[in-house]
Amino acid sequence: MNLTKEERDQWRERLSSPYTCFDADHADFTIRLLDALDAAERKAYLLEQSNLWIAAVAFNGTASDYGSLYGLVEAAHEAVEEGR
């Protein structure tokens, strides 16, 4: 079962409520898991976007402008984080 972002946010809200009937340790653990899922999704998205950026640069024939593969990968990460 994969929860959507909206479902995770709803669970986070329920578990954070002072009126929840869940054990506090269980709620904290679950919230940390939900946060980790969000972070993993964000990291996967950035990696995918970086790969697309690298492919576009390679397709345009400008990959050698970055000096090395490492330089190209770093430029891709920066470009994706900046939203280019």
Short mmCIF file of N, CA, C and O in Angstrom, two decimals:
data_model
loop_
_atom_site.label_atom_id
_atom_site.label_comp_id
_atom_site.label_asym_id
_atom_site.label_seq_id
_atom_site.Cartn_x
_atom_site.Cartn_y
_atom_site.Cartn_z
N MET A 1 0.84 -1.17 0.00
CA MET A 1 0.00 0.00 0.00
C MET A 1 0.89 1.24 0.00
O MET A 1 1.69 1.44 0.90
N ASN A 2 0.78 2.05 -1.02
CA ASN A 2 1.53 3.29 -1.11
C ASN A 2 0.61 4.46 -0.81
O ASN A 2 -0.42 4.63 -1.46
N LEU A 3 0.99 5.24 0.17
CA LEU A 3 0.20 6.41 0.52
C LEU A 3 0.58 7.58 -0.37
O LEU A 3 1.75 7.79 -0.66
N THR A 4 -0.40 8.36 -0.76
CA THR A 4 -0.12 9.57 -1.52
C THR A 4 0.38 10.63 -0.55
O THR A 4 0.26 10.50 0.67
N LYS A 5 0.94 11.70 -1.09
CA LYS A 5 1.42 12.80 -0.26
C LYS A 5 0.28 13.36 0.59
O LYS A 5 0.47 13.65 1.77
N GLU A 6 -0.90 13.48 0.00
CA GLU A 6 -2.05 14.01 0.74
C GLU A 6 -2.44 13.10 1.90
O GLU A 6 -2.76 13.56 3.00
N GLU A 7 -2.42 11.79 1.64
CA GLU A 7 -2.75 10.84 2.71
C GLU A 7 -1.71 10.89 3.83
O GLU A 7 -2.07 10.83 5.01
N ARG A 8 -0.44 11.01 3.46
CA ARG A 8 0.60 11.12 4.49
C ARG A 8 0.41 12.39 5.31
O ARG A 8 0.56 12.37 6.53
N ASP A 9 0.06 13.49 4.64
CA ASP A 9 -0.17 14.74 5.36
C ASP A 9 -1.36 14.61 6.31
O ASP A 9 -1.32 15.14 7.43
N GLN A 10 -2.40 13.91 5.88
CA GLN A 10 -3.56 13.70 6.74
C GLN A 10 -3.17 12.88 7.97
O GLN A 10 -3.59 13.19 9.10
N TRP A 11 -2.40 11.83 7.77
CA TRP A 11 -1.96 11.01 8.89
C TRP A 11 -1.07 11.81 9.83
O TRP A 11 -1.19 11.72 11.05
N ARG A 12 -0.18 12.61 9.26
CA ARG A 12 0.70 13.44 10.08
C ARG A 12 -0.13 14.39 10.95
O ARG A 12 0.15 14.56 12.13
N GLU A 13 -1.17 14.97 10.36
CA GLU A 13 -2.05 15.88 11.10
C GLU A 13 -2.79 15.15 12.21
O GLU A 13 -2.89 15.63 13.34
N ARG A 14 -3.31 13.98 11.88
CA ARG A 14 -4.04 13.19 12.90
C ARG A 14 -3.13 12.81 14.06
O ARG A 14 -3.52 12.90 15.22
N LEU A 15 -1.92 12.34 13.73
CA LEU A 15 -1.01 11.88 14.77
C LEU A 15 -0.46 13.02 15.61
O LEU A 15 -0.10 12.83 16.76
N SER A 16 -0.41 14.22 15.04
CA SER A 16 0.10 15.38 15.77
C SER A 16 -0.97 16.04 16.65
O SER A 16 -0.64 16.89 17.48
N SER A 17 -2.20 15.65 16.47
CA SER A 17 -3.30 16.26 17.21
C SER A 17 -3.21 15.91 18.70
O SER A 17 -2.89 14.78 19.06
N PRO A 18 -3.50 16.88 19.56
CA PRO A 18 -3.51 16.58 21.00
C PRO A 18 -4.67 15.65 21.38
O PRO A 18 -4.69 15.10 22.47
N TYR A 19 -5.60 15.46 20.47
CA TYR A 19 -6.77 14.61 20.75
C TYR A 19 -6.60 13.19 20.23
O TYR A 19 -7.53 12.40 20.26
N THR A 20 -5.42 12.86 19.75
CA THR A 20 -5.20 11.52 19.20
C THR A 20 -5.24 10.47 20.29
O THR A 20 -4.89 10.75 21.44
N CYS A 21 -5.64 9.28 19.93
CA CYS A 21 -5.70 8.20 20.92
C CYS A 21 -4.48 7.27 20.77
O CYS A 21 -4.39 6.26 21.43
N PHE A 22 -3.55 7.64 19.89
CA PHE A 22 -2.36 6.81 19.68
C PHE A 22 -1.34 7.06 20.77
O PHE A 22 -1.25 8.14 21.34
N ASP A 23 -0.56 6.03 21.06
CA ASP A 23 0.56 6.14 21.97
C ASP A 23 1.55 7.16 21.42
O ASP A 23 1.83 7.19 20.22
N ALA A 24 2.07 8.03 22.26
CA ALA A 24 2.95 9.13 21.81
C ALA A 24 4.20 8.60 21.10
O ALA A 24 4.61 9.15 20.08
N ASP A 25 4.81 7.54 21.61
CA ASP A 25 6.01 6.99 20.97
C ASP A 25 5.67 6.44 19.59
O ASP A 25 6.43 6.62 18.63
N HIS A 26 4.54 5.77 19.51
CA HIS A 26 4.11 5.23 18.22
C HIS A 26 3.84 6.35 17.23
O HIS A 26 4.23 6.28 16.06
N ALA A 27 3.19 7.41 17.68
CA ALA A 27 2.88 8.54 16.81
C ALA A 27 4.16 9.22 16.34
O ALA A 27 4.30 9.54 15.15
N ASP A 28 5.12 9.43 17.24
CA ASP A 28 6.39 10.05 16.86
C ASP A 28 7.13 9.21 15.83
O ASP A 28 7.67 9.73 14.85
N PHE A 29 7.16 7.91 16.06
CA PHE A 29 7.83 7.01 15.13
C PHE A 29 7.17 7.06 13.75
O PHE A 29 7.83 7.15 12.72
N THR A 30 5.85 7.03 13.73
CA THR A 30 5.11 7.06 12.46
C THR A 30 5.34 8.38 11.73
O THR A 30 5.53 8.40 10.52
N ILE A 31 5.34 9.47 12.46
CA ILE A 31 5.60 10.78 11.84
C ILE A 31 7.01 10.82 11.25
O ILE A 31 7.21 11.33 10.15
N ARG A 32 7.98 10.26 11.96
CA ARG A 32 9.36 10.21 11.42
C ARG A 32 9.40 9.37 10.14
O ARG A 32 10.10 9.71 9.19
N LEU A 33 8.65 8.28 10.10
CA LEU A 33 8.58 7.46 8.88
C LEU A 33 7.94 8.24 7.74
O LEU A 33 8.41 8.19 6.60
N LEU A 34 6.88 8.98 8.03
CA LEU A 34 6.23 9.79 7.00
C LEU A 34 7.17 10.87 6.48
O LEU A 34 7.25 11.12 5.26
N ASP A 35 7.93 11.48 7.37
CA ASP A 35 8.92 12.49 6.96
C ASP A 35 10.02 11.87 6.10
O ASP A 35 10.46 12.46 5.11
N ALA A 36 10.44 10.66 6.47
CA ALA A 36 11.47 9.96 5.69
C ALA A 36 10.95 9.62 4.29
O ALA A 36 11.70 9.70 3.31
N LEU A 37 9.69 9.23 4.20
CA LEU A 37 9.09 8.97 2.88
C LEU A 37 9.08 10.22 2.02
O LEU A 37 9.42 10.17 0.83
N ASP A 38 8.72 11.35 2.61
CA ASP A 38 8.73 12.61 1.87
C ASP A 38 10.14 12.95 1.38
O ASP A 38 10.33 13.36 0.24
N ALA A 39 11.13 12.78 2.26
CA ALA A 39 12.51 13.08 1.89
C ALA A 39 13.01 12.16 0.78
O ALA A 39 13.69 12.59 -0.15
N ALA A 40 12.65 10.88 0.87
CA ALA A 40 13.08 9.92 -0.16
C ALA A 40 12.43 10.23 -1.50
O ALA A 40 13.08 10.14 -2.54
N GLU A 41 11.16 10.62 -1.47
CA GLU A 41 10.49 11.00 -2.72
C GLU A 41 11.15 12.22 -3.34
O GLU A 41 11.35 12.28 -4.55
N ARG A 42 11.50 13.20 -2.53
CA ARG A 42 12.16 14.41 -3.03
C ARG A 42 13.52 14.08 -3.63
O ARG A 42 13.89 14.57 -4.69
N LYS A 43 14.27 13.22 -2.95
CA LYS A 43 15.59 12.83 -3.45
C LYS A 43 15.47 12.08 -4.77
O LYS A 43 16.24 12.32 -5.71
N ALA A 44 14.50 11.18 -4.88
CA ALA A 44 14.28 10.44 -6.13
C ALA A 44 13.89 11.38 -7.25
O ALA A 44 14.36 11.24 -8.39
N TYR A 45 13.06 12.38 -6.95
CA TYR A 45 12.65 13.35 -7.96
C TYR A 45 13.86 14.16 -8.45
O TYR A 45 14.04 14.35 -9.65
N LEU A 46 14.69 14.63 -7.52
CA LEU A 46 15.87 15.41 -7.90
C LEU A 46 16.85 14.57 -8.73
O LEU A 46 17.44 15.06 -9.69
N LEU A 47 17.00 13.30 -8.37
CA LEU A 47 17.88 12.42 -9.14
C LEU A 47 17.36 12.23 -10.55
O LEU A 47 18.11 12.31 -11.53
N GLU A 48 16.06 12.02 -10.68
CA GLU A 48 15.46 11.85 -12.00
C GLU A 48 15.65 13.12 -12.84
O GLU A 48 16.02 13.06 -14.01
N GLN A 49 15.41 14.28 -12.24
CA GLN A 49 15.57 15.53 -12.96
C GLN A 49 17.03 15.77 -13.34
O GLN A 49 17.32 16.26 -14.43
N SER A 50 17.96 15.40 -12.46
CA SER A 50 19.39 15.53 -12.78
C SER A 50 19.75 14.66 -13.97
O SER A 50 20.51 15.08 -14.86
N ASN A 51 19.23 13.45 -13.99
CA ASN A 51 19.51 12.55 -15.11
C ASN A 51 18.97 13.10 -16.42
O ASN A 51 19.63 13.01 -17.47
N LEU A 52 17.78 13.69 -16.37
CA LEU A 52 17.21 14.29 -17.58
C LEU A 52 18.06 15.48 -18.04
O LEU A 52 18.28 15.67 -19.23
N TRP A 53 18.55 16.26 -17.09
CA TRP A 53 19.39 17.42 -17.42
C TRP A 53 20.69 16.95 -18.08
O TRP A 53 21.12 17.50 -19.08
N ILE A 54 21.31 15.91 -17.51
CA ILE A 54 22.55 15.36 -18.07
C ILE A 54 22.30 14.85 -19.48
O ILE A 54 23.09 15.09 -20.39
N ALA A 55 21.18 14.16 -19.67
CA ALA A 55 20.87 13.64 -21.01
C ALA A 55 20.68 14.78 -22.00
O ALA A 55 21.15 14.70 -23.14
N ALA A 56 20.04 15.86 -21.57
CA ALA A 56 19.84 17.00 -22.47
C ALA A 56 21.16 17.65 -22.84
O ALA A 56 21.39 18.00 -23.99
N VAL A 57 22.05 17.80 -21.87
CA VAL A 57 23.37 18.39 -22.14
C VAL A 57 24.16 17.50 -23.08
O VAL A 57 24.79 17.99 -24.03
N ALA A 58 24.13 16.20 -22.82
CA ALA A 58 24.86 15.27 -23.69
C ALA A 58 24.28 15.30 -25.11
O ALA A 58 25.03 15.28 -26.09
N PHE A 59 22.98 15.39 -25.21
CA PHE A 59 22.33 15.43 -26.52
C PHE A 59 22.71 16.70 -27.28
O PHE A 59 22.90 16.69 -28.49
N ASN A 60 22.84 17.81 -26.55
CA ASN A 60 23.22 19.07 -27.18
C ASN A 60 24.70 19.15 -27.54
O ASN A 60 25.14 20.09 -28.18
N GLY A 61 25.47 18.17 -27.09
CA GLY A 61 26.90 18.13 -27.42
C GLY A 61 27.75 19.07 -26.59
O GLY A 61 28.89 19.36 -26.96
N THR A 62 27.24 19.55 -25.46
CA THR A 62 28.01 20.47 -24.63
C THR A 62 28.57 19.82 -23.37
O THR A 62 29.07 20.50 -22.49
N ALA A 63 28.51 18.51 -23.29
CA ALA A 63 28.97 17.81 -22.09
C ALA A 63 30.45 18.07 -21.83
O ALA A 63 30.89 18.15 -20.68
N SER A 64 31.25 18.23 -22.87
CA SER A 64 32.69 18.44 -22.68
C SER A 64 33.00 19.79 -22.05
O SER A 64 34.09 20.01 -21.53
N ASP A 65 32.03 20.71 -22.04
CA ASP A 65 32.23 22.02 -21.42
C ASP A 65 32.41 21.91 -19.90
O ASP A 65 32.88 22.86 -19.27
N TYR A 66 32.05 20.78 -19.33
CA TYR A 66 32.10 20.62 -17.88
C TYR A 66 33.37 19.93 -17.40
O TYR A 66 33.54 19.71 -16.21
N GLY A 67 34.28 19.58 -18.30
CA GLY A 67 35.59 19.06 -17.94
C GLY A 67 35.65 17.59 -17.59
O GLY A 67 36.59 16.91 -17.97
N SER A 68 34.69 17.11 -16.85
CA SER A 68 34.69 15.70 -16.45
C SER A 68 33.26 15.27 -16.18
O SER A 68 32.35 16.11 -16.09
N LEU A 69 33.08 13.98 -16.03
CA LEU A 69 31.75 13.47 -15.70
C LEU A 69 31.31 14.00 -14.35
O LEU A 69 30.15 14.38 -14.16
N TYR A 70 32.25 14.07 -13.41
CA TYR A 70 31.92 14.60 -12.07
C TYR A 70 31.44 16.05 -12.17
O TYR A 70 30.46 16.43 -11.54
N GLY A 71 32.12 16.85 -12.96
CA GLY A 71 31.72 18.24 -13.15
C GLY A 71 30.34 18.35 -13.77
O GLY A 71 29.54 19.22 -13.40
N LEU A 72 30.04 17.47 -14.71
CA LEU A 72 28.73 17.45 -15.36
C LEU A 72 27.64 17.08 -14.36
O LEU A 72 26.58 17.71 -14.30
N VAL A 73 27.90 16.09 -13.54
CA VAL A 73 26.93 15.66 -12.53
C VAL A 73 26.69 16.77 -11.51
O VAL A 73 25.55 17.06 -11.15
N GLU A 74 27.76 17.43 -11.06
CA GLU A 74 27.61 18.53 -10.11
C GLU A 74 26.80 19.67 -10.72
O GLU A 74 25.94 20.26 -10.08
N ALA A 75 27.06 19.99 -11.98
CA ALA A 75 26.31 21.05 -12.67
C ALA A 75 24.83 20.66 -12.78
O ALA A 75 23.94 21.51 -12.63
N ALA A 76 24.58 19.40 -13.03
CA ALA A 76 23.19 18.92 -13.12
C ALA A 76 22.47 19.08 -11.79
O ALA A 76 21.33 19.55 -11.74
N HIS A 77 23.13 18.69 -10.70
CA HIS A 77 22.51 18.82 -9.37
C HIS A 77 22.22 20.29 -9.06
O HIS A 77 21.14 20.62 -8.57
N GLU A 78 23.16 21.17 -9.37
CA GLU A 78 22.96 22.59 -9.11
C GLU A 78 21.82 23.14 -9.95
O GLU A 78 20.99 23.91 -9.47
N ALA A 79 21.78 22.74 -11.22
CA ALA A 79 20.73 23.23 -12.12
C ALA A 79 19.35 22.79 -11.66
O ALA A 79 18.40 23.57 -11.67
N VAL A 80 19.24 21.56 -11.21
CA VAL A 80 17.94 21.04 -10.75
C VAL A 80 17.52 21.73 -9.46
O VAL A 80 16.36 22.11 -9.30
N GLU A 81 18.46 21.95 -8.54
CA GLU A 81 18.12 22.62 -7.29
C GLU A 81 17.70 24.06 -7.54
O GLU A 81 16.87 24.60 -6.81
N GLU A 82 18.28 24.70 -8.56
CA GLU A 82 17.93 26.07 -8.89
C GLU A 82 16.69 26.16 -9.75
O GLU A 82 16.20 27.25 -10.03
N GLY A 83 16.20 25.03 -10.23
CA GLY A 83 15.00 25.00 -11.03
C GLY A 83 15.20 25.33 -12.50
O GLY A 83 14.29 25.73 -13.19
N ARG A 84 16.43 25.14 -13.01
CA ARG A 84 16.68 25.39 -14.43
C ARG A 84 16.22 24.25 -15.26
O ARG A 84 16.06 23.15 -14.90
#
